[in-house]
Amino acid sequence: GGGHNGLVAAAYLARAGRSVLVLERLDHTGGAAVSTRPFTGVDARLSRYSYLVSLLPRKIVRDLGLDFRLSTRTISSYTPVERDGRPTGLLVGGGERRTREAFARLTGSESEYRAWQRFYDMTGRVARGVFPTLTEPLPTRDELRRTVGDEEAWRTLFEEPLGVAIEERFADDLVRGVVLTDALIGTFADAHDPSLKQNRCFLYHVIGGGTGAWDVPVGGMGALTDALADAARAAGAVIATGHRAVRVDTDGRTAEVTH
């Protein structure tokens, strides 16, 4: 397939001297990371499906010489709510002062903001340790625990349902909900799911780049996957769009693909 993962693999394999053929069923590469021009006559390229970049290691960008640009978001989130008959909301972003003031307006004090800072200081420390392992051999549980190096953080994020820590650390339900968004989006879990699916979802939302930042690709996600396709082709890979792989035969040593 010619999605972003397939293109990364193709580029690395081709650079290593392998003969690489990428078969993509659709008439274009990119998978869910593509851009579209929604406005007739306007050269505005917007992401169609996936729309932010966070988990792409800089090592891959450097190794493959990817030519694309990211823009930092000023605002992380805004959550509207009505309190005591008064419309208000929680703004996260736009600088520390604006965020602190938004917490105070919503909750009547700075205690929730201080709890927010402590919580995300902890996730930031974990992110800085865990994110570099994404381009290394998969660590064992004990190795990762040593990398985290903080037993409270390990228990909070890896051992017990995330809802436990959120309910202990935050008093305001709206603030709890904002934190939980990164744990529940795209899953069918709940805050106290014993499977810890919500913890895994939360972790991949907060470890990106070692900071948890989610950036906007200029020109949409297609700008990134176009750069990946260019890198793969430049290394010698052949990319065939409009080709469906229908069969793979192997004797355990070699493989033949029918398409």
GROMACS .gro file of C-alpha atoms in nm, residues 4 9 16 19-20 28 41 49 77 114 152 165 169 171 181 183 202 207 222-223 228 231 238 253 257:
model
   25
    4HIS     CA    1   0.237   0.701   0.481
    9ALA     CA    2   0.921   0.168   0.449
   16ALA     CA    3   1.934   0.028   0.165
   19SER     CA    4   1.447  -0.351  -0.519
   20VAL     CA    5   1.118  -0.197  -0.408
   28HIS     CA    6  -0.291   0.822  -0.579
   41GLY     CA    7  -1.036   2.842  -0.852
   49TYR     CA    8  -0.887   1.292   0.655
   77SER     CA    9  -0.869   2.365   2.229
  114ARG     CA   10  -0.201   2.450   3.887
  152GLU     CA   11   0.413   0.770   4.009
  165ALA     CA   12  -0.559   0.987   3.823
  169ARG     CA   13  -0.601   1.543   4.032
  171ALA     CA   14  -1.210   1.863   4.064
  181THR     CA   15  -1.056   1.377   2.526
  183ALA     CA   16  -0.773   0.927   2.593
  202PHE     CA   17  -0.376   0.914   2.568
  207ILE     CA   18   0.434   1.189   2.346
  222GLY     CA   19  -0.075   1.546   0.116
  223ALA     CA   20   0.232   1.769   0.133
  228LEU     CA   21   0.756   1.069   0.119
  231ALA     CA   22   1.192   1.038  -0.135
  238VAL     CA   23   0.881   0.207  -0.812
  253ARG     CA   24   1.256  -1.762   0.129
  257VAL     CA   25   0.301  -1.098  -0.568
   0.00000   0.00000   0.00000
